[in-house]
mmCIF file of C-alpha atoms and ligand atoms in Angstrom:
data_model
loop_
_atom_site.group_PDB
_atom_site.id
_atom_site.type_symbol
_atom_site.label_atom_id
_atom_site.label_comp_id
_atom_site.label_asym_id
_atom_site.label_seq_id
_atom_site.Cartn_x
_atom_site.Cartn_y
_atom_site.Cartn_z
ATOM 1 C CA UNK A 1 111.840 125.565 120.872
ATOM 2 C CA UNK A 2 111.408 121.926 121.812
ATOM 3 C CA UNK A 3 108.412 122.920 124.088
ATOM 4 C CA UNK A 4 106.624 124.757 121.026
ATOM 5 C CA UNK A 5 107.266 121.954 118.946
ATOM 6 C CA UNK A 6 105.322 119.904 121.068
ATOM 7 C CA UNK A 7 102.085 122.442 121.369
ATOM 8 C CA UNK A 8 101.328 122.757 117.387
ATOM 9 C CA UNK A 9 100.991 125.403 115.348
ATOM 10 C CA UNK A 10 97.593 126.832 116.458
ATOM 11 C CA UNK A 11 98.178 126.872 119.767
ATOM 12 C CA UNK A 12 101.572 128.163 119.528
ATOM 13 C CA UNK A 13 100.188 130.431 116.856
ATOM 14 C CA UNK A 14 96.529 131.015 117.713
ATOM 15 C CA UNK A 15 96.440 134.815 118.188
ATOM 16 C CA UNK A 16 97.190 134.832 114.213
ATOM 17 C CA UNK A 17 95.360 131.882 113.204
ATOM 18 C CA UNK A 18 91.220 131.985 112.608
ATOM 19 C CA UNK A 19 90.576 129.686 116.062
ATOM 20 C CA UNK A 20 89.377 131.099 119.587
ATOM 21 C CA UNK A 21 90.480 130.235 122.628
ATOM 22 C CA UNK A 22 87.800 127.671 123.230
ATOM 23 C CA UNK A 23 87.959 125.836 119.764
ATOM 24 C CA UNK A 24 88.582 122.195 119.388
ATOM 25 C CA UNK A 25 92.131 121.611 118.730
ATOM 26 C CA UNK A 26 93.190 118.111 116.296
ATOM 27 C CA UNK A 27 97.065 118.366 116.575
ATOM 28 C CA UNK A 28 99.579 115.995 116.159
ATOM 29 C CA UNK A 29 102.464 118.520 117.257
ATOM 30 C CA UNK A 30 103.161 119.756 113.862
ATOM 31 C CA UNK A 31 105.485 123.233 112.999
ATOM 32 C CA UNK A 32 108.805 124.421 114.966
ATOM 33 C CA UNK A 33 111.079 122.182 112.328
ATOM 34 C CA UNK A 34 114.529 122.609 112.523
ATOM 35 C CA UNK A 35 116.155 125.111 110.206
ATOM 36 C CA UNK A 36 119.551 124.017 109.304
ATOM 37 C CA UNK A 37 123.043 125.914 108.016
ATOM 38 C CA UNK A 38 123.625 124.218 105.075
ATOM 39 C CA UNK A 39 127.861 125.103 105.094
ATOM 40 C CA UNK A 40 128.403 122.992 101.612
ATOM 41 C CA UNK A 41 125.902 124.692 99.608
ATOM 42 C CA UNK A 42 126.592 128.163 100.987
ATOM 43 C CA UNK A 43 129.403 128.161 100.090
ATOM 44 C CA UNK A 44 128.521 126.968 95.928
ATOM 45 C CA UNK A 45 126.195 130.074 96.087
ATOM 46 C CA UNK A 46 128.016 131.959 98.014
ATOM 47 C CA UNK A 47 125.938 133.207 100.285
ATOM 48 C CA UNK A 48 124.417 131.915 103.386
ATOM 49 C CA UNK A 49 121.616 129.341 103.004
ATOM 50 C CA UNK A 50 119.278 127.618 105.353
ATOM 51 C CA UNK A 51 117.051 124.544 104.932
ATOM 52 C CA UNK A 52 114.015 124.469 106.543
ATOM 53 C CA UNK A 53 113.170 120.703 107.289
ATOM 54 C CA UNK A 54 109.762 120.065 106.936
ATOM 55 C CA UNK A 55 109.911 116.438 105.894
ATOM 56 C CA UNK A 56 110.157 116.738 110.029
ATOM 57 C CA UNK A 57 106.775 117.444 110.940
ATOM 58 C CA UNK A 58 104.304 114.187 112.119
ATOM 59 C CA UNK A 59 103.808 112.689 108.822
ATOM 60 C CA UNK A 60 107.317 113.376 107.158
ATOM 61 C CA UNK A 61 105.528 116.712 104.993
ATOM 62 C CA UNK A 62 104.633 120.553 105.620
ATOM 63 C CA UNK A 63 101.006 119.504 105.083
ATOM 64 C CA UNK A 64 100.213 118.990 108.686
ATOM 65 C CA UNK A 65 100.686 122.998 109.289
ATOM 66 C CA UNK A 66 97.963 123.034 107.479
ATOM 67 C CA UNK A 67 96.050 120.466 108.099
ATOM 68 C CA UNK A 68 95.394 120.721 111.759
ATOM 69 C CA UNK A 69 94.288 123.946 110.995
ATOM 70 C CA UNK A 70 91.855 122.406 107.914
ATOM 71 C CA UNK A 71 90.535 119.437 110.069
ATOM 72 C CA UNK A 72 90.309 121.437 113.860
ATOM 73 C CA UNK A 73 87.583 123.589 111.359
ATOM 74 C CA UNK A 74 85.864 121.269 110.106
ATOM 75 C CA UNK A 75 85.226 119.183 113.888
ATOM 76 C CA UNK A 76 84.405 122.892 114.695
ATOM 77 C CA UNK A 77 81.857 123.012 112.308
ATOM 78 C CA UNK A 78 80.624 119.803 112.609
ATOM 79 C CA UNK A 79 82.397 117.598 109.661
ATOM 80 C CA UNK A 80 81.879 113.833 110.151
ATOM 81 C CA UNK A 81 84.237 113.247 106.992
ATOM 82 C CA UNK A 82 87.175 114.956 105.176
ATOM 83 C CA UNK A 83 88.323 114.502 101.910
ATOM 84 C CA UNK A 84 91.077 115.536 99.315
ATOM 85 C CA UNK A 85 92.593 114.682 96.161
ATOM 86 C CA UNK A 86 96.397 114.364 96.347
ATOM 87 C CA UNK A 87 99.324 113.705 94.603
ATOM 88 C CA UNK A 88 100.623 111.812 97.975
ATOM 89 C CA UNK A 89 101.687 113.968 101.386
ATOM 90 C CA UNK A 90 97.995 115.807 101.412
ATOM 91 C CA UNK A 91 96.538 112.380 101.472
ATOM 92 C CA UNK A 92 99.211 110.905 104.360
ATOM 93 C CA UNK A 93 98.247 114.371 106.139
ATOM 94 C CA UNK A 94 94.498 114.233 105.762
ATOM 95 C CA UNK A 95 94.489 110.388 106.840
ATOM 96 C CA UNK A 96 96.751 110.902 110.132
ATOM 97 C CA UNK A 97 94.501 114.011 111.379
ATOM 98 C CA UNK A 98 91.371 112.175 110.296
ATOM 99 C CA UNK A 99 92.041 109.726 112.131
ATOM 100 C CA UNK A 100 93.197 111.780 115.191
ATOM 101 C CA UNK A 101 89.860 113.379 115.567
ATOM 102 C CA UNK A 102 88.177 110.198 114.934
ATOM 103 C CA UNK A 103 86.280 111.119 111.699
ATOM 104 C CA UNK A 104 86.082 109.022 108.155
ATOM 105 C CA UNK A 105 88.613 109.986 105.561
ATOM 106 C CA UNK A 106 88.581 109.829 101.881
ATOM 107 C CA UNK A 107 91.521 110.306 99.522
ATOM 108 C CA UNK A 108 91.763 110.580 95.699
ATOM 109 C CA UNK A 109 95.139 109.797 93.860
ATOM 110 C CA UNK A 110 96.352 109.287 90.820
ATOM 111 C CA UNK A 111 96.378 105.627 90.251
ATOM 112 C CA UNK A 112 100.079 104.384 90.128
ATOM 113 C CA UNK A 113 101.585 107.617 90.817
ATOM 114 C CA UNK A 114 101.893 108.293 94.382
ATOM 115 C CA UNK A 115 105.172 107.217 96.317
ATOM 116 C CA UNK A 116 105.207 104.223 98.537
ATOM 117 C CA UNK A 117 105.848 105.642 101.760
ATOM 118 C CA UNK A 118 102.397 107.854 101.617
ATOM 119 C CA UNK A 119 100.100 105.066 99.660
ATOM 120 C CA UNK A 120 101.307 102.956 103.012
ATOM 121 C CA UNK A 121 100.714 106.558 105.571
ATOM 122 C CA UNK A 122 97.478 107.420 104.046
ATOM 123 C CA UNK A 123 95.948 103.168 104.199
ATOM 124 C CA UNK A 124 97.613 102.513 107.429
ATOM 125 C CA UNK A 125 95.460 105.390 108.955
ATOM 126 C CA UNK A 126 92.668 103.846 107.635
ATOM 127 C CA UNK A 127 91.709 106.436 105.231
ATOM 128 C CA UNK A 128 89.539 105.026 102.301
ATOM 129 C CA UNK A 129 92.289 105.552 99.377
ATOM 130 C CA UNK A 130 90.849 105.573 96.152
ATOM 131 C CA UNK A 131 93.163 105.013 92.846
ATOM 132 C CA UNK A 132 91.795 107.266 89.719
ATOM 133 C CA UNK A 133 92.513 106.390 86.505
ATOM 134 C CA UNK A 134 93.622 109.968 85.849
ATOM 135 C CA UNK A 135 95.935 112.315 87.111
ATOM 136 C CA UNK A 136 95.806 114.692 90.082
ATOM 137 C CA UNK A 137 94.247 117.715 87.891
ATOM 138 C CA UNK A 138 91.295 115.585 87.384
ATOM 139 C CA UNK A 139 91.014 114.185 91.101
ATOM 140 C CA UNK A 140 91.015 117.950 92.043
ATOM 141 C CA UNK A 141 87.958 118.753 89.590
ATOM 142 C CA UNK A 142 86.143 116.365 90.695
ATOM 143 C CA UNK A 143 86.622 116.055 94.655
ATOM 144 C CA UNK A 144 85.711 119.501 94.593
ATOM 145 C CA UNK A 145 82.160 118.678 92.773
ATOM 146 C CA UNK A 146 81.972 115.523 95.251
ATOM 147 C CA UNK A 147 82.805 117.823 98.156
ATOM 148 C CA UNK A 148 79.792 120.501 96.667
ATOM 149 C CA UNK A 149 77.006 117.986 96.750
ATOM 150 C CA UNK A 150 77.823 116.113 100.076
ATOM 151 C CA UNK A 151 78.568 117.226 103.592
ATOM 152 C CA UNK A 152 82.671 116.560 103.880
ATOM 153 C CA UNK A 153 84.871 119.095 104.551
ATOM 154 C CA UNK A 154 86.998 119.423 101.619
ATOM 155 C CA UNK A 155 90.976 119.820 102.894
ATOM 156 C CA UNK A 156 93.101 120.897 99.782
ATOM 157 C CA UNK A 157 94.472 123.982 99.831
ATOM 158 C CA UNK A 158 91.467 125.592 97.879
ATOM 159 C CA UNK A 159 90.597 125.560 101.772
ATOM 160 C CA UNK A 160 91.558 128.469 103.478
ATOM 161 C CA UNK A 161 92.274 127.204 106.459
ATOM 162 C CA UNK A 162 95.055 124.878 104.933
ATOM 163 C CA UNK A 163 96.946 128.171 103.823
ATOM 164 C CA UNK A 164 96.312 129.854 107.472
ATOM 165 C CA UNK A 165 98.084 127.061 109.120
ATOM 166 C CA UNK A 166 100.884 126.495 106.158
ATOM 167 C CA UNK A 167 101.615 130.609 106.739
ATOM 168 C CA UNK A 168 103.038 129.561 110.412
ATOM 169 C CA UNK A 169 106.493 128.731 108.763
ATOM 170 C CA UNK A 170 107.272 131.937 107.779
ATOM 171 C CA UNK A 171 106.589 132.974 110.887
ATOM 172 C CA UNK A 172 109.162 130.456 112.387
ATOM 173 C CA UNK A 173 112.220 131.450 109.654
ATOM 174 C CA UNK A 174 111.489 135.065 110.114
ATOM 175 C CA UNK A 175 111.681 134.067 114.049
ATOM 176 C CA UNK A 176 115.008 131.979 113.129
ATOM 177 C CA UNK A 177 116.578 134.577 111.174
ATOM 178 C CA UNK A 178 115.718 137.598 113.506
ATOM 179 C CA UNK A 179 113.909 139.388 110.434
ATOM 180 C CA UNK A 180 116.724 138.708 108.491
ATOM 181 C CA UNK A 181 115.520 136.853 105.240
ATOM 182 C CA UNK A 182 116.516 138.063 101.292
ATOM 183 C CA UNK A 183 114.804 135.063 99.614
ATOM 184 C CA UNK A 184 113.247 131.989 99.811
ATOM 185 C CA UNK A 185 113.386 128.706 97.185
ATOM 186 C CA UNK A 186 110.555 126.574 97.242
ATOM 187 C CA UNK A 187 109.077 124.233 95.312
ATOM 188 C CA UNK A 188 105.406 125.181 93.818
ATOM 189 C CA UNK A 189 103.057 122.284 92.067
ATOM 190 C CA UNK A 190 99.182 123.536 93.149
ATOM 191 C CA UNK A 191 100.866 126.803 94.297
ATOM 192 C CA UNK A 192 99.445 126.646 97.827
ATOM 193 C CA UNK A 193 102.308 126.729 99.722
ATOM 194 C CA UNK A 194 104.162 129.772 98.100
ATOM 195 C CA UNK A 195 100.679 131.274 98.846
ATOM 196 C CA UNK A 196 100.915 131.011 102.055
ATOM 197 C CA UNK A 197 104.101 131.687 103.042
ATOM 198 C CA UNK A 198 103.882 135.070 101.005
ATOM 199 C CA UNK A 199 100.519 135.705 103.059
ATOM 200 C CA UNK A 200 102.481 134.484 106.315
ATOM 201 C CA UNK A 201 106.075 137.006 105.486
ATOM 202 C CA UNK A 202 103.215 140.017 104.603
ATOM 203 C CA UNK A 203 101.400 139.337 108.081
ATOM 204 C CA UNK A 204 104.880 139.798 109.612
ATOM 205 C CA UNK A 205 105.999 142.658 107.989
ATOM 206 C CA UNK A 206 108.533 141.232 105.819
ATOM 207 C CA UNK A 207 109.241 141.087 102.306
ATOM 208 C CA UNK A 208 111.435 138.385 101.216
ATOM 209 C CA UNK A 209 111.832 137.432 97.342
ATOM 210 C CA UNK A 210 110.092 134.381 96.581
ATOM 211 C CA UNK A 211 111.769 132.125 94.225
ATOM 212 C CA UNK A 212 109.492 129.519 93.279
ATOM 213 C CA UNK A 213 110.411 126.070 91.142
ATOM 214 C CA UNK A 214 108.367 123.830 89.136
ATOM 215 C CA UNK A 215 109.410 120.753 87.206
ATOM 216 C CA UNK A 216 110.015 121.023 83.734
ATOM 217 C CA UNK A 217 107.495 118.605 82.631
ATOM 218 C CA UNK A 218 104.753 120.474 85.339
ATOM 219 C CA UNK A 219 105.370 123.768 84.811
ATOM 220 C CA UNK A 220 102.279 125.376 84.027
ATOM 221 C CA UNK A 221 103.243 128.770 86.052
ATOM 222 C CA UNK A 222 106.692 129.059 83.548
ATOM 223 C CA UNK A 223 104.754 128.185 80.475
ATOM 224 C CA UNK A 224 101.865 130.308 81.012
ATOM 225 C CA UNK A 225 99.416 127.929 80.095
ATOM 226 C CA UNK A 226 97.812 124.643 81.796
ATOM 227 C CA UNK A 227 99.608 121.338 80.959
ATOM 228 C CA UNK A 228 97.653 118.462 79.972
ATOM 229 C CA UNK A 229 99.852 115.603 80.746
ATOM 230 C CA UNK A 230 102.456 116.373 83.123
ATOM 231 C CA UNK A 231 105.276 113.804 83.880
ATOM 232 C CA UNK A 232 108.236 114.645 86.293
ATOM 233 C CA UNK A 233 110.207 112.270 88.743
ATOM 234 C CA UNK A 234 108.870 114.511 91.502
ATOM 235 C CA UNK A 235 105.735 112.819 91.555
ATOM 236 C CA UNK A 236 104.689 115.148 94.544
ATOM 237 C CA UNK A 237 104.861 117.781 92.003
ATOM 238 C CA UNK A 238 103.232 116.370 89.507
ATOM 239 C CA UNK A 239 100.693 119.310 88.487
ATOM 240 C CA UNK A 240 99.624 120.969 85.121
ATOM 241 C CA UNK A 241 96.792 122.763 86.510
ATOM 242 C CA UNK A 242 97.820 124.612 90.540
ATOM 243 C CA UNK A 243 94.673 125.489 91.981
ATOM 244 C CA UNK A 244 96.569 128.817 93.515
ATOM 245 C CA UNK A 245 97.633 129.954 90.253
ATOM 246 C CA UNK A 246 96.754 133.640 90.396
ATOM 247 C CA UNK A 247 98.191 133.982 94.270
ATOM 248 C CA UNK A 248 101.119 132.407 93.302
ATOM 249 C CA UNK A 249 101.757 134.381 90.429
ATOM 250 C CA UNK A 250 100.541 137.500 92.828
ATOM 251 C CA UNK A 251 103.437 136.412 95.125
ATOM 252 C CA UNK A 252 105.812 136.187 93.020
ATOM 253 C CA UNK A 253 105.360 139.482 91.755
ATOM 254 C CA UNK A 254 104.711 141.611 94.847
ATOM 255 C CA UNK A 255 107.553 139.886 96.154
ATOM 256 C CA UNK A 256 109.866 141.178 92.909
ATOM 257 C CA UNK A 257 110.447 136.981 92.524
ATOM 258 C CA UNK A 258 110.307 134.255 89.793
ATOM 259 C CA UNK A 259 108.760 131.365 88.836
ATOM 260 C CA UNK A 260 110.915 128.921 86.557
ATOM 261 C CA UNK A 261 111.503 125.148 86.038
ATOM 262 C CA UNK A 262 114.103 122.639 86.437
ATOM 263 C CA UNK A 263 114.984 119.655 84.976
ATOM 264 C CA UNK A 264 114.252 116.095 86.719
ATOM 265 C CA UNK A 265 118.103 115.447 85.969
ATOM 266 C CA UNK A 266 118.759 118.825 87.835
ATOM 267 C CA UNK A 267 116.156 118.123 90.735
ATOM 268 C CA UNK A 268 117.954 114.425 90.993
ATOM 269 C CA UNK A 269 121.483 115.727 91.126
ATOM 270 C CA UNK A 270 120.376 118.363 94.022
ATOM 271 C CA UNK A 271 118.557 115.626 95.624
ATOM 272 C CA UNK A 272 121.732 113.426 95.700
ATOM 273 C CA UNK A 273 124.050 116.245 96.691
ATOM 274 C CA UNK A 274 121.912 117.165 99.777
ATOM 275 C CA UNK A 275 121.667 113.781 100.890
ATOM 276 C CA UNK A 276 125.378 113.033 100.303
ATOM 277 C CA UNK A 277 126.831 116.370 101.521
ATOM 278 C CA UNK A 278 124.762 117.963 103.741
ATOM 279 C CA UNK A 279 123.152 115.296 105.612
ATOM 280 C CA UNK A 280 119.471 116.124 104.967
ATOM 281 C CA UNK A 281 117.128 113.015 102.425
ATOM 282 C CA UNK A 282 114.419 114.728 101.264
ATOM 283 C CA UNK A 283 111.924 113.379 98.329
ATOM 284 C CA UNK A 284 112.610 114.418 95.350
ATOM 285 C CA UNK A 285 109.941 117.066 95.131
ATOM 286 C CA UNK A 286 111.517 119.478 97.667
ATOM 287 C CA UNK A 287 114.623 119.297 95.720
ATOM 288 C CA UNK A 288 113.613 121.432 93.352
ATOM 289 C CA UNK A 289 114.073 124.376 95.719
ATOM 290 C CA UNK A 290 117.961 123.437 95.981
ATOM 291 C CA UNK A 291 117.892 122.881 92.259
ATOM 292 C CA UNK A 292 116.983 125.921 91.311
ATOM 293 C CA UNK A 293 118.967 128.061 93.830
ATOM 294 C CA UNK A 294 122.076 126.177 91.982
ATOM 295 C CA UNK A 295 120.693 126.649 88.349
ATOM 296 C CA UNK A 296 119.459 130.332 88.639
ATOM 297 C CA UNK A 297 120.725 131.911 91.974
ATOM 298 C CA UNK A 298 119.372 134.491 93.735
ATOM 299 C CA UNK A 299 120.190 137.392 92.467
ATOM 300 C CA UNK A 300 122.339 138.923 95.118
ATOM 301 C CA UNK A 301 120.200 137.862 97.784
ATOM 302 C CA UNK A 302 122.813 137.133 101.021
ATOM 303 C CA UNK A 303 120.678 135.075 102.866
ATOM 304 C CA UNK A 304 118.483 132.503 101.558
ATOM 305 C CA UNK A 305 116.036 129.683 103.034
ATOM 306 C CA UNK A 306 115.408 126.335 100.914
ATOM 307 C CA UNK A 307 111.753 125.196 101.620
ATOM 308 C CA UNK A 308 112.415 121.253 101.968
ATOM 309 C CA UNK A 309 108.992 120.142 101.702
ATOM 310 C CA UNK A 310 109.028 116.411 102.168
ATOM 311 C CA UNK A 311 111.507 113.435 104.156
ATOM 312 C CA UNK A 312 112.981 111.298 101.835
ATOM 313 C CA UNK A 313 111.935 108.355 103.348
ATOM 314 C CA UNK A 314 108.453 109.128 101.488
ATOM 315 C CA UNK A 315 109.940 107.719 98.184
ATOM 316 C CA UNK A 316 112.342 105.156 98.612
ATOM 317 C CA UNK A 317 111.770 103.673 95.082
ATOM 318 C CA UNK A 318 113.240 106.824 93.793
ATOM 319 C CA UNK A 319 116.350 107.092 96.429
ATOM 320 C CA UNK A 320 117.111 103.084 95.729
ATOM 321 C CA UNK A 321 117.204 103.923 92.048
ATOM 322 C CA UNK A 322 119.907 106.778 93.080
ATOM 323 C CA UNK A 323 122.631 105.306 94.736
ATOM 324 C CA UNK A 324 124.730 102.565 94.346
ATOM 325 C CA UNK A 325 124.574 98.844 95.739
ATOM 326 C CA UNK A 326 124.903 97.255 98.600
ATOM 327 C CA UNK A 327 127.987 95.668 99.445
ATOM 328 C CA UNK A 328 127.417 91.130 99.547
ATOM 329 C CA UNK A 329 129.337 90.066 102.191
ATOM 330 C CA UNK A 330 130.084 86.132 103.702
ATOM 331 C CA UNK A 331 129.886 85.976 107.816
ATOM 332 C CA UNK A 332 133.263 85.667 108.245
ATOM 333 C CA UNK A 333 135.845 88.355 109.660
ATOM 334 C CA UNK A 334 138.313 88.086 106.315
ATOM 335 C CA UNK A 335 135.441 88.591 104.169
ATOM 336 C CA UNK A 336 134.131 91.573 106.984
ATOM 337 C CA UNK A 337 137.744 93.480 106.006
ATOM 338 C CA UNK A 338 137.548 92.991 102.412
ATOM 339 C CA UNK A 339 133.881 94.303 102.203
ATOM 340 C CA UNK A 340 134.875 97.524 104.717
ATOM 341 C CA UNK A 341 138.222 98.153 103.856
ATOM 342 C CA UNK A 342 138.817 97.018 100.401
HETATM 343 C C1 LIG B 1 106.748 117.396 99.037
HETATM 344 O O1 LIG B 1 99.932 116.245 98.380
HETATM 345 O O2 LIG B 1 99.804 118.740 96.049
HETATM 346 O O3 LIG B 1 102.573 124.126 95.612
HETATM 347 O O4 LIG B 1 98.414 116.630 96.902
HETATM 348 O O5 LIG B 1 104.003 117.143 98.500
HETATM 349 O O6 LIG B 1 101.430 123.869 97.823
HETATM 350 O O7 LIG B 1 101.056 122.217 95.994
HETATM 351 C C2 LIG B 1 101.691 118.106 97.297
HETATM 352 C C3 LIG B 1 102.499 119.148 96.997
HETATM 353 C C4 LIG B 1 105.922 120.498 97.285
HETATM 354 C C5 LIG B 1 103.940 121.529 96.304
HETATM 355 N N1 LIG B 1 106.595 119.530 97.927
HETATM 356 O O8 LIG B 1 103.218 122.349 97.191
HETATM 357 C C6 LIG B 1 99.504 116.892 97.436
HETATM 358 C C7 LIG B 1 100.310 117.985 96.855
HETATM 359 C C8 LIG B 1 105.952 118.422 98.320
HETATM 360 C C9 LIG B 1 104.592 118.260 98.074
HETATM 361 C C10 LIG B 1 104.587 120.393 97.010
HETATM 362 C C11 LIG B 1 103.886 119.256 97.364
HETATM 363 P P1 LIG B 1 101.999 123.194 96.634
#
């Protein structure tokens, strides 16, 4: 495993991936994340339930399965820019893979509502990161029009590419599990993902339910209808109109699933509980996987995977707000005890 870590999906995965043996190849060593036993939780469900860690891969999200596989196409076909709207890890992604093929990068959030950690990934690559004055629905509209009218390879997951690579990690639980997978919890916002895993698990032969979760405030896929101004603490999430709709709702279907929401108070407490108990920080986003696996179950499934999405570290305003403070201490041995062992 720690050999095909190192290789990248495509070349690990290449004779199920779109690329020949003679394409060019921008990888950063994403895919073979760990997939963890997670003992505490299993045994609040009961039943036995994995977390696959993709807040491991190069820039702390599961965007870079998909990305090496977006950007590799476009050098292959000649790109001298990418560009994407994001609500924050696309943009990080995009930037670091951009800049690893040595092409421009452009990146369109929503002003004021992207977490620290990936305004600082996607400027410290050097991308050009523009703030709209509108949320990510709207960036997506109109990056898509940009995209139409100039030559830059457009990398959101309306690109297929992005859902070939992003399929790879169903291929790695199914290889983890030996076959053996009931469901799988993930978190949906433009519905990409859950698209591609469902196109990765039908590829394989395998038929897993898919248990998708949205944020209450963003949950255009429970609602049934777009939503105009969504606002959840998962600001990865934060999504009233998914691009992937029909797929996703495809998915979920074919795969005898569900799509339902959760509360920010219930994505915060599972975000809190995996941190605290089973030693895994991700962002708050990828929580809502755990969340909803508490608040709904699984419906008898008896083994489960938890799609963590993003690393914690992504969104530290939102973990310092969580916890409790730090402990003021003088430099002196007395005051040392008191601070540790009072
Ligand atoms: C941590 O970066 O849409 O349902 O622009 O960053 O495939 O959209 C991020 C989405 C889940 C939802 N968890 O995946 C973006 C963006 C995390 C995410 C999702 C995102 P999709």
């Amino acid at each position: 495993m720690s050999q095909a870590r190192s290789v990248g999906v495509i070349e690990r995965f290449r004779d199920r991936l779109p690329f020949g043996p003679t394409d060019p190849v921008v990888t950063l060593g994403e895919g073979g994340t760990p997939l963890v036993l997670a003992e505490r939780l299993s045994e609040r469900v009961g039943a036995e339930v994995h977390l696959k860690l993709e807040g491991t891969n190069p820039t702390g999200s599961f965007k870079d399965r998909g990305m090496t596989c977006a950007v590799s196409a476009a050098v292959r076909e000649g790109a001298q820019a990418v560009i994407c709207a994001s609500t924050g890890n696309t943009a990080a992604s995009a930037a670091a893979y951009a800049a690893k093929a040595g092409l421009r990068g452009a990146v369109i959030v929503p002003d004021g509502k992207i977490a620290t950690g990936k305004l600082a990934q996607a400027l410290v690559h050097g991308a050009r990161v523009i703030a709209l004055r509108g949320n990510f629905d709207t960036a997506l509209e109109l990056v898509r029009e940009l995209a139409a009218r100039h030559p830059i390879a457009l990398v959101n997951s309306v690109n297929e590419f992005r859902l070939e690579g992003q399929k790879t990690a169903a291929f790695e639980l199914l290889e983890d599990l030996d076959g053996r997978l009931d469901a799988l919890c993930i978190p949906v916002g433009n519905a990409g993902n859950i698209t591609a895993y469902w196109k990765g698990f039908v590829e394989a032969g395998a038929a897993p339910r898919l248990f998708g979760f949205q944020a209450a405030g963003a949950a255009p896929l429970v609602n049934g209808a777009p939503v105009k101004d969504p606002e959840t603490v998962a600001s990865a999430i934060r999504i009233g109109n998914p691009a992937r709709w029909e797929e996703a709702i495809d998915a979920m279907r074919a795969s005898r699933g569900a799509i339902r929401a959760v509360t920010d108070d219930e994505i915060l407490s599972a975000y809190r509980l995996l941190a605290a108990t089973e030693g895994v920080f991700c962002e708050p986003a990828s929580a809502a996987s755990v969340a909803g696996l508490l608040k709904y179950g699984a419906d008898g499934a008896e083994r489960i995977a938890c799609v963590l999405t993003g690393h914690g570290l992504k969104d530290p305003d939102v973990a310092l707000e969580q916890v409790g403070a730090v402990v003021p201490c003088e430099p002196q041995l007395r005051a040392i005890e008191r601070a540790v062992l009072g």
